[in-house]
Amino acid sequence: MGMQRHTGTRALAGFVLAGLLAGCGLFGTDPPTEARLRLDGTTGTGTVLVVSTNFLSQRQALFDADGLYRGDTLLVQLFEADTFNVVLPFEQTYDIRTFSQFFAHIRRLDPQGDSLRARLWIDGRLRSDQQPGTHQDSVLIVYNFRSRIIEPDDDNF
């Protein structure tokens, strides 16, 4: 029993150390600090914008009745969000240091007549550039920072 506890302690110490090392950027994976959202389209067009940095997201595979993979969907649970009516063009920078993630749902009010282009930069690097289809009324942007996970080596801990 003492050996099992020691092994579990070593594994736990490995996970804690891996988390600390990944979080402090020793491997060139510094967490991002800001997200810049730019919305362009027909000048003066109104859109509805929902933004959040406090949410959970998960990709989930979709299978048909025969069990064949058909794609995936994104599940998002917002814990805090702000909703705005904005006029195009629109640009805003958001502080994402706390959660290292960004969510935006942009809904155009007239999908038939309004043009829309939504771009997201994370720390100055373009991460998303989207334009909805002709009959599509919204664009969804979800960015999550994932630092490299370091697997603990039982022999070293």
Short mmCIF file of N, CA and C in Angstrom, two decimals:
data_model
loop_
_atom_site.label_atom_id
_atom_site.label_comp_id
_atom_site.label_asym_id
_atom_site.label_seq_id
_atom_site.Cartn_x
_atom_site.Cartn_y
_atom_site.Cartn_z
N MET A 1 0.82 -1.19 0.00
CA MET A 1 0.00 0.00 0.00
C MET A 1 0.86 1.26 0.00
N GLY A 2 1.98 1.23 0.77
CA GLY A 2 2.87 2.39 0.79
C GLY A 2 3.45 2.69 -0.59
N MET A 3 3.72 1.66 -1.35
CA MET A 3 4.27 1.86 -2.69
C MET A 3 3.23 2.50 -3.61
N GLN A 4 1.97 2.10 -3.51
CA GLN A 4 0.92 2.68 -4.33
C GLN A 4 0.75 4.17 -4.01
N ARG A 5 0.77 4.52 -2.76
CA ARG A 5 0.63 5.92 -2.39
C ARG A 5 1.78 6.73 -2.91
N HIS A 6 2.99 6.18 -2.85
CA HIS A 6 4.16 6.89 -3.34
C HIS A 6 4.05 7.12 -4.85
N THR A 7 3.63 6.09 -5.59
CA THR A 7 3.47 6.21 -7.04
C THR A 7 2.42 7.26 -7.37
N GLY A 8 1.30 7.24 -6.64
CA GLY A 8 0.25 8.23 -6.87
C GLY A 8 0.73 9.63 -6.57
N THR A 9 1.53 9.77 -5.53
CA THR A 9 2.08 11.08 -5.18
C THR A 9 3.03 11.57 -6.27
N ARG A 10 3.85 10.66 -6.81
CA ARG A 10 4.76 11.04 -7.88
C ARG A 10 3.99 11.48 -9.12
N ALA A 11 2.93 10.75 -9.46
CA ALA A 11 2.13 11.12 -10.62
C ALA A 11 1.46 12.47 -10.41
N LEU A 12 0.90 12.69 -9.21
CA LEU A 12 0.26 13.96 -8.90
C LEU A 12 1.28 15.09 -8.97
N ALA A 13 2.47 14.87 -8.40
CA ALA A 13 3.52 15.90 -8.46
C ALA A 13 3.89 16.18 -9.90
N GLY A 14 3.90 15.15 -10.74
CA GLY A 14 4.21 15.33 -12.16
C GLY A 14 3.18 16.19 -12.86
N PHE A 15 1.89 15.96 -12.57
CA PHE A 15 0.83 16.76 -13.18
C PHE A 15 0.89 18.20 -12.70
N VAL A 16 1.13 18.40 -11.41
CA VAL A 16 1.24 19.75 -10.88
C VAL A 16 2.42 20.47 -11.51
N LEU A 17 3.57 19.80 -11.59
CA LEU A 17 4.75 20.40 -12.20
C LEU A 17 4.50 20.70 -13.66
N ALA A 18 3.87 19.79 -14.38
CA ALA A 18 3.57 20.02 -15.79
C ALA A 18 2.67 21.24 -15.95
N GLY A 19 1.67 21.38 -15.08
CA GLY A 19 0.78 22.53 -15.14
C GLY A 19 1.51 23.83 -14.86
N LEU A 20 2.40 23.81 -13.89
CA LEU A 20 3.16 25.02 -13.56
C LEU A 20 4.09 25.40 -14.69
N LEU A 21 4.78 24.42 -15.26
CA LEU A 21 5.71 24.71 -16.35
C LEU A 21 4.97 25.20 -17.59
N ALA A 22 3.85 24.59 -17.91
CA ALA A 22 3.09 25.01 -19.08
C ALA A 22 2.53 26.41 -18.87
N GLY A 23 2.12 26.73 -17.66
CA GLY A 23 1.52 28.02 -17.38
C GLY A 23 2.51 29.17 -17.39
N CYS A 24 3.79 28.91 -17.11
CA CYS A 24 4.73 30.02 -17.01
C CYS A 24 5.47 30.28 -18.31
N GLY A 25 5.19 29.52 -19.36
CA GLY A 25 5.73 29.84 -20.66
C GLY A 25 7.17 29.43 -20.87
N LEU A 26 7.70 28.47 -20.14
CA LEU A 26 9.08 28.05 -20.32
C LEU A 26 9.31 27.39 -21.67
N PHE A 27 8.25 26.93 -22.31
CA PHE A 27 8.37 26.22 -23.58
C PHE A 27 7.87 27.06 -24.74
N GLY A 28 7.80 28.36 -24.58
CA GLY A 28 7.37 29.24 -25.66
C GLY A 28 5.85 29.23 -25.87
N THR A 29 5.11 28.85 -24.89
CA THR A 29 3.66 28.80 -25.00
C THR A 29 3.02 29.77 -24.01
N ASP A 30 3.46 31.00 -24.04
CA ASP A 30 2.89 32.00 -23.14
C ASP A 30 1.40 32.17 -23.42
N PRO A 31 0.59 32.25 -22.39
CA PRO A 31 -0.84 32.49 -22.60
C PRO A 31 -1.06 33.84 -23.28
N PRO A 32 -2.08 33.94 -24.11
CA PRO A 32 -2.36 35.20 -24.82
C PRO A 32 -2.89 36.25 -23.85
N THR A 33 -2.76 37.51 -24.26
CA THR A 33 -3.21 38.61 -23.40
C THR A 33 -4.40 39.38 -23.98
N GLU A 34 -4.52 39.42 -25.32
CA GLU A 34 -5.63 40.20 -25.87
C GLU A 34 -6.19 39.59 -27.15
N ALA A 35 -7.47 39.83 -27.33
CA ALA A 35 -8.18 39.45 -28.55
C ALA A 35 -8.72 40.72 -29.19
N ARG A 36 -8.50 40.86 -30.49
CA ARG A 36 -9.04 42.02 -31.21
C ARG A 36 -10.03 41.52 -32.25
N LEU A 37 -11.26 41.98 -32.13
CA LEU A 37 -12.33 41.59 -33.03
C LEU A 37 -12.64 42.74 -33.97
N ARG A 38 -12.70 42.44 -35.26
CA ARG A 38 -13.03 43.45 -36.27
C ARG A 38 -14.17 42.91 -37.12
N LEU A 39 -15.24 43.71 -37.21
CA LEU A 39 -16.40 43.38 -38.03
C LEU A 39 -16.51 44.41 -39.14
N ASP A 40 -16.53 43.93 -40.37
CA ASP A 40 -16.68 44.81 -41.53
C ASP A 40 -17.90 44.36 -42.32
N GLY A 41 -18.40 45.27 -43.13
CA GLY A 41 -19.55 44.96 -43.98
C GLY A 41 -20.15 46.26 -44.48
N THR A 42 -21.41 46.21 -44.83
CA THR A 42 -22.11 47.38 -45.31
C THR A 42 -22.12 48.43 -44.20
N THR A 43 -21.52 49.59 -44.48
CA THR A 43 -21.41 50.65 -43.48
C THR A 43 -22.79 51.04 -42.96
N GLY A 44 -22.88 51.13 -41.64
CA GLY A 44 -24.13 51.53 -40.99
C GLY A 44 -25.06 50.36 -40.69
N THR A 45 -24.69 49.16 -41.10
CA THR A 45 -25.52 47.99 -40.85
C THR A 45 -25.46 47.60 -39.38
N GLY A 46 -26.61 47.29 -38.82
CA GLY A 46 -26.67 46.86 -37.43
C GLY A 46 -26.50 45.35 -37.30
N THR A 47 -25.77 44.94 -36.29
CA THR A 47 -25.60 43.52 -35.99
C THR A 47 -25.71 43.34 -34.48
N VAL A 48 -25.97 42.11 -34.08
CA VAL A 48 -26.01 41.78 -32.66
C VAL A 48 -24.74 40.99 -32.35
N LEU A 49 -24.02 41.41 -31.33
CA LEU A 49 -22.75 40.79 -30.97
C LEU A 49 -22.84 40.28 -29.53
N VAL A 50 -22.51 39.00 -29.35
CA VAL A 50 -22.40 38.40 -28.02
C VAL A 50 -20.95 38.02 -27.84
N VAL A 51 -20.31 38.50 -26.77
CA VAL A 51 -18.91 38.18 -26.49
C VAL A 51 -18.76 37.63 -25.08
N SER A 52 -17.76 36.75 -24.93
CA SER A 52 -17.49 36.18 -23.61
C SER A 52 -16.04 35.72 -23.56
N THR A 53 -15.48 35.75 -22.37
CA THR A 53 -14.18 35.12 -22.12
C THR A 53 -14.32 34.05 -21.05
N ASN A 54 -15.51 33.94 -20.46
CA ASN A 54 -15.76 32.98 -19.38
C ASN A 54 -16.78 31.95 -19.86
N PHE A 55 -16.28 30.84 -20.43
CA PHE A 55 -17.15 29.82 -20.99
C PHE A 55 -16.41 28.49 -21.03
N LEU A 56 -17.15 27.43 -21.27
CA LEU A 56 -16.59 26.11 -21.54
C LEU A 56 -17.00 25.72 -22.95
N SER A 57 -16.10 25.05 -23.66
CA SER A 57 -16.43 24.57 -24.99
C SER A 57 -15.85 23.18 -25.18
N GLN A 58 -16.54 22.40 -26.03
CA GLN A 58 -16.09 21.03 -26.29
C GLN A 58 -16.58 20.62 -27.67
N ARG A 59 -15.69 20.02 -28.44
CA ARG A 59 -16.08 19.45 -29.73
C ARG A 59 -16.64 18.06 -29.47
N GLN A 60 -17.71 17.74 -30.20
CA GLN A 60 -18.32 16.43 -30.05
C GLN A 60 -18.55 15.85 -31.44
N ALA A 61 -18.13 14.60 -31.62
CA ALA A 61 -18.28 13.91 -32.90
C ALA A 61 -19.74 13.58 -33.15
N LEU A 62 -20.14 13.65 -34.43
CA LEU A 62 -21.48 13.28 -34.84
C LEU A 62 -21.39 12.05 -35.73
N PHE A 63 -22.22 11.04 -35.44
CA PHE A 63 -22.23 9.79 -36.19
C PHE A 63 -23.62 9.56 -36.77
N ASP A 64 -23.69 8.90 -37.92
CA ASP A 64 -25.00 8.57 -38.48
C ASP A 64 -25.52 7.28 -37.85
N ALA A 65 -26.67 6.80 -38.31
CA ALA A 65 -27.31 5.62 -37.72
C ALA A 65 -26.45 4.36 -37.86
N ASP A 66 -25.55 4.35 -38.87
CA ASP A 66 -24.67 3.20 -39.08
C ASP A 66 -23.37 3.31 -38.29
N GLY A 67 -23.22 4.37 -37.55
CA GLY A 67 -22.02 4.55 -36.74
C GLY A 67 -20.86 5.19 -37.50
N LEU A 68 -21.12 5.73 -38.71
CA LEU A 68 -20.08 6.38 -39.49
C LEU A 68 -19.96 7.84 -39.08
N TYR A 69 -18.72 8.30 -38.95
CA TYR A 69 -18.44 9.68 -38.57
C TYR A 69 -18.92 10.63 -39.67
N ARG A 70 -19.71 11.63 -39.31
CA ARG A 70 -20.23 12.59 -40.28
C ARG A 70 -19.74 14.02 -40.05
N GLY A 71 -19.02 14.25 -39.01
CA GLY A 71 -18.55 15.59 -38.70
C GLY A 71 -18.54 15.80 -37.20
N ASP A 72 -18.48 17.05 -36.81
CA ASP A 72 -18.53 17.33 -35.39
C ASP A 72 -19.27 18.63 -35.15
N THR A 73 -19.61 18.82 -33.90
CA THR A 73 -20.31 20.04 -33.49
C THR A 73 -19.57 20.62 -32.29
N LEU A 74 -19.79 21.87 -32.03
CA LEU A 74 -19.16 22.54 -30.91
C LEU A 74 -20.22 22.87 -29.88
N LEU A 75 -20.02 22.38 -28.67
CA LEU A 75 -20.91 22.69 -27.56
C LEU A 75 -20.27 23.80 -26.73
N VAL A 76 -21.03 24.84 -26.44
CA VAL A 76 -20.50 25.97 -25.67
C VAL A 76 -21.47 26.30 -24.54
N GLN A 77 -20.92 26.46 -23.34
CA GLN A 77 -21.71 26.91 -22.20
C GLN A 77 -21.11 28.23 -21.72
N LEU A 78 -21.87 29.29 -21.83
CA LEU A 78 -21.43 30.62 -21.40
C LEU A 78 -21.74 30.81 -19.92
N PHE A 79 -20.74 31.26 -19.17
CA PHE A 79 -20.96 31.59 -17.76
C PHE A 79 -21.21 33.08 -17.58
N GLU A 80 -20.54 33.88 -18.39
CA GLU A 80 -20.75 35.32 -18.42
C GLU A 80 -20.65 35.75 -19.88
N ALA A 81 -21.50 36.68 -20.29
CA ALA A 81 -21.46 37.17 -21.66
C ALA A 81 -22.06 38.57 -21.69
N ASP A 82 -21.65 39.32 -22.69
CA ASP A 82 -22.21 40.65 -22.93
C ASP A 82 -22.82 40.65 -24.32
N THR A 83 -23.99 41.28 -24.45
CA THR A 83 -24.67 41.39 -25.73
C THR A 83 -24.77 42.85 -26.10
N PHE A 84 -24.39 43.15 -27.35
CA PHE A 84 -24.38 44.53 -27.84
C PHE A 84 -25.06 44.60 -29.19
N ASN A 85 -25.70 45.73 -29.46
CA ASN A 85 -26.10 46.07 -30.82
C ASN A 85 -24.99 46.96 -31.34
N VAL A 86 -24.32 46.54 -32.41
CA VAL A 86 -23.21 47.32 -32.95
C VAL A 86 -23.50 47.67 -34.41
N VAL A 87 -22.86 48.74 -34.85
CA VAL A 87 -23.00 49.21 -36.22
C VAL A 87 -21.66 49.00 -36.92
N LEU A 88 -21.71 48.46 -38.13
CA LEU A 88 -20.49 48.20 -38.90
C LEU A 88 -19.95 49.47 -39.52
N PRO A 89 -18.66 49.62 -39.62
CA PRO A 89 -17.62 48.73 -39.12
C PRO A 89 -17.46 48.85 -37.60
N PHE A 90 -16.96 47.79 -36.99
CA PHE A 90 -16.79 47.73 -35.54
C PHE A 90 -15.46 47.06 -35.24
N GLU A 91 -14.76 47.62 -34.24
CA GLU A 91 -13.51 47.00 -33.79
C GLU A 91 -13.36 47.22 -32.29
N GLN A 92 -12.97 46.15 -31.59
CA GLN A 92 -12.81 46.22 -30.14
C GLN A 92 -11.71 45.25 -29.72
N THR A 93 -10.95 45.65 -28.71
CA THR A 93 -9.92 44.78 -28.13
C THR A 93 -10.39 44.35 -26.75
N TYR A 94 -10.18 43.06 -26.45
CA TYR A 94 -10.63 42.47 -25.19
C TYR A 94 -9.45 41.87 -24.45
N ASP A 95 -9.43 42.04 -23.14
CA ASP A 95 -8.40 41.45 -22.28
C ASP A 95 -8.79 39.99 -22.03
N ILE A 96 -7.92 39.05 -22.42
CA ILE A 96 -8.25 37.63 -22.24
C ILE A 96 -7.24 36.94 -21.32
N ARG A 97 -6.52 37.72 -20.52
CA ARG A 97 -5.51 37.13 -19.63
C ARG A 97 -6.09 36.18 -18.59
N THR A 98 -7.28 36.44 -18.11
CA THR A 98 -7.85 35.62 -17.03
C THR A 98 -8.17 34.20 -17.49
N PHE A 99 -8.84 34.06 -18.64
CA PHE A 99 -9.30 32.74 -19.08
C PHE A 99 -8.60 32.23 -20.34
N SER A 100 -7.81 33.07 -21.01
CA SER A 100 -7.07 32.68 -22.22
C SER A 100 -7.98 32.11 -23.30
N GLN A 101 -9.15 32.70 -23.46
CA GLN A 101 -10.08 32.25 -24.48
C GLN A 101 -11.01 33.39 -24.87
N PHE A 102 -11.69 33.21 -26.03
CA PHE A 102 -12.59 34.26 -26.51
C PHE A 102 -13.71 33.63 -27.32
N PHE A 103 -14.92 34.12 -27.10
CA PHE A 103 -16.11 33.66 -27.80
C PHE A 103 -16.81 34.88 -28.39
N ALA A 104 -17.24 34.77 -29.64
CA ALA A 104 -18.05 35.82 -30.26
C ALA A 104 -19.10 35.17 -31.15
N HIS A 105 -20.33 35.61 -30.99
CA HIS A 105 -21.41 35.21 -31.88
C HIS A 105 -21.94 36.49 -32.49
N ILE A 106 -21.84 36.60 -33.81
CA ILE A 106 -22.24 37.81 -34.53
C ILE A 106 -23.44 37.45 -35.39
N ARG A 107 -24.55 38.12 -35.16
CA ARG A 107 -25.77 37.85 -35.94
C ARG A 107 -26.13 39.08 -36.74
N ARG A 108 -26.19 38.90 -38.03
CA ARG A 108 -26.62 40.03 -38.87
C ARG A 108 -28.14 40.06 -38.93
N LEU A 109 -28.67 41.25 -38.97
CA LEU A 109 -30.11 41.42 -38.89
C LEU A 109 -30.81 41.18 -40.22
N ASP A 110 -30.11 41.34 -41.35
CA ASP A 110 -30.70 41.11 -42.66
C ASP A 110 -29.77 40.21 -43.47
N PRO A 111 -29.88 38.88 -43.33
CA PRO A 111 -28.98 37.96 -44.02
C PRO A 111 -29.04 38.07 -45.54
N GLN A 112 -30.14 38.58 -46.08
CA GLN A 112 -30.27 38.70 -47.54
C GLN A 112 -29.47 39.89 -48.08
N GLY A 113 -29.44 40.99 -47.34
CA GLY A 113 -28.86 42.21 -47.89
C GLY A 113 -27.56 42.68 -47.27
N ASP A 114 -27.28 42.26 -46.04
CA ASP A 114 -26.10 42.75 -45.35
C ASP A 114 -24.88 41.88 -45.64
N SER A 115 -23.76 42.53 -45.86
CA SER A 115 -22.50 41.78 -45.96
C SER A 115 -21.84 41.81 -44.59
N LEU A 116 -21.01 40.81 -44.33
CA LEU A 116 -20.34 40.73 -43.03
C LEU A 116 -19.03 39.97 -43.20
N ARG A 117 -18.00 40.50 -42.58
CA ARG A 117 -16.72 39.81 -42.47
C ARG A 117 -16.27 39.98 -41.02
N ALA A 118 -15.99 38.86 -40.36
CA ALA A 118 -15.58 38.87 -38.96
C ALA A 118 -14.17 38.31 -38.86
N ARG A 119 -13.27 39.10 -38.27
CA ARG A 119 -11.88 38.65 -38.09
C ARG A 119 -11.48 38.78 -36.64
N LEU A 120 -10.66 37.82 -36.18
CA LEU A 120 -10.17 37.81 -34.81
C LEU A 120 -8.66 37.67 -34.82
N TRP A 121 -7.99 38.58 -34.11
CA TRP A 121 -6.55 38.51 -33.90
C TRP A 121 -6.30 38.20 -32.44
N ILE A 122 -5.40 37.30 -32.17
CA ILE A 122 -4.96 37.00 -30.81
C ILE A 122 -3.51 37.45 -30.70
N ASP A 123 -3.26 38.42 -29.83
CA ASP A 123 -1.93 39.01 -29.68
C ASP A 123 -1.32 39.38 -31.03
N GLY A 124 -2.14 39.98 -31.90
CA GLY A 124 -1.67 40.47 -33.18
C GLY A 124 -1.61 39.44 -34.29
N ARG A 125 -1.94 38.21 -34.00
CA ARG A 125 -1.89 37.13 -35.01
C ARG A 125 -3.32 36.77 -35.44
N LEU A 126 -3.59 36.83 -36.74
CA LEU A 126 -4.92 36.51 -37.25
C LEU A 126 -5.24 35.06 -36.98
N ARG A 127 -6.35 34.80 -36.28
CA ARG A 127 -6.74 33.44 -35.92
C ARG A 127 -8.04 33.01 -36.58
N SER A 128 -8.87 33.95 -37.00
CA SER A 128 -10.13 33.61 -37.64
C SER A 128 -10.51 34.71 -38.62
N ASP A 129 -10.98 34.31 -39.80
CA ASP A 129 -11.45 35.23 -40.83
C ASP A 129 -12.65 34.56 -41.48
N GLN A 130 -13.85 35.05 -41.17
CA GLN A 130 -15.07 34.38 -41.62
C GLN A 130 -16.04 35.34 -42.28
N GLN A 131 -16.75 34.80 -43.26
CA GLN A 131 -17.86 35.50 -43.90
C GLN A 131 -19.01 34.51 -44.00
N PRO A 132 -20.20 34.90 -43.51
CA PRO A 132 -21.32 33.98 -43.59
C PRO A 132 -21.79 33.80 -45.03
N GLY A 133 -22.42 32.65 -45.29
CA GLY A 133 -23.00 32.40 -46.60
C GLY A 133 -24.19 33.31 -46.84
N THR A 134 -24.73 33.25 -48.05
CA THR A 134 -25.82 34.13 -48.46
C THR A 134 -27.01 34.08 -47.52
N HIS A 135 -27.44 32.89 -47.12
CA HIS A 135 -28.62 32.77 -46.27
C HIS A 135 -28.28 32.49 -44.80
N GLN A 136 -27.01 32.54 -44.49
CA GLN A 136 -26.57 32.30 -43.12
C GLN A 136 -26.69 33.61 -42.35
N ASP A 137 -27.28 33.56 -41.16
CA ASP A 137 -27.51 34.81 -40.43
C ASP A 137 -26.46 35.12 -39.37
N SER A 138 -25.53 34.17 -39.11
CA SER A 138 -24.58 34.46 -38.04
C SER A 138 -23.22 33.81 -38.28
N VAL A 139 -22.26 34.29 -37.50
CA VAL A 139 -20.89 33.77 -37.49
C VAL A 139 -20.54 33.48 -36.04
N LEU A 140 -19.88 32.35 -35.83
CA LEU A 140 -19.45 31.96 -34.49
C LEU A 140 -17.93 31.84 -34.50
N ILE A 141 -17.29 32.52 -33.54
CA ILE A 141 -15.84 32.44 -33.39
C ILE A 141 -15.56 31.97 -31.97
N VAL A 142 -14.79 30.89 -31.85
CA VAL A 142 -14.39 30.39 -30.54
C VAL A 142 -12.89 30.15 -30.57
N TYR A 143 -12.19 30.79 -29.67
CA TYR A 143 -10.74 30.61 -29.55
C TYR A 143 -10.45 30.12 -28.14
N ASN A 144 -9.67 29.04 -28.04
CA ASN A 144 -9.21 28.52 -26.75
C ASN A 144 -7.71 28.35 -26.81
N PHE A 145 -7.00 28.87 -25.85
CA PHE A 145 -5.56 28.65 -25.74
C PHE A 145 -5.34 27.32 -25.06
N ARG A 146 -4.57 26.49 -25.68
CA ARG A 146 -4.22 25.19 -25.10
C ARG A 146 -2.71 25.08 -25.08
N SER A 147 -2.13 25.15 -23.89
CA SER A 147 -0.69 24.99 -23.80
C SER A 147 -0.34 23.51 -23.96
N ARG A 148 0.87 23.27 -24.34
CA ARG A 148 1.33 21.90 -24.58
C ARG A 148 1.32 21.13 -23.27
N ILE A 149 0.70 19.96 -23.28
CA ILE A 149 0.63 19.14 -22.07
C ILE A 149 1.88 18.30 -21.99
N ILE A 150 2.50 18.31 -20.84
CA ILE A 150 3.72 17.53 -20.61
C ILE A 150 3.34 16.31 -19.82
N GLU A 151 3.58 15.14 -20.38
CA GLU A 151 3.26 13.90 -19.68
C GLU A 151 4.37 13.59 -18.69
N PRO A 152 4.03 13.36 -17.42
CA PRO A 152 5.06 13.06 -16.44
C PRO A 152 5.68 11.69 -16.70
N ASP A 153 6.98 11.58 -16.53
CA ASP A 153 7.70 10.32 -16.69
C ASP A 153 7.89 9.76 -15.30
N ASP A 154 7.26 8.60 -15.05
CA ASP A 154 7.28 8.03 -13.69
C ASP A 154 8.69 7.81 -13.17
N ASP A 155 9.67 7.58 -14.05
CA ASP A 155 11.02 7.33 -13.60
C ASP A 155 11.70 8.60 -13.09
N ASN A 156 11.20 9.76 -13.50
CA ASN A 156 11.84 11.02 -13.11
C ASN A 156 11.18 11.68 -11.91
N PHE A 157 10.05 11.17 -11.45
CA PHE A 157 9.37 11.80 -10.33
C PHE A 157 9.26 10.87 -9.17
#
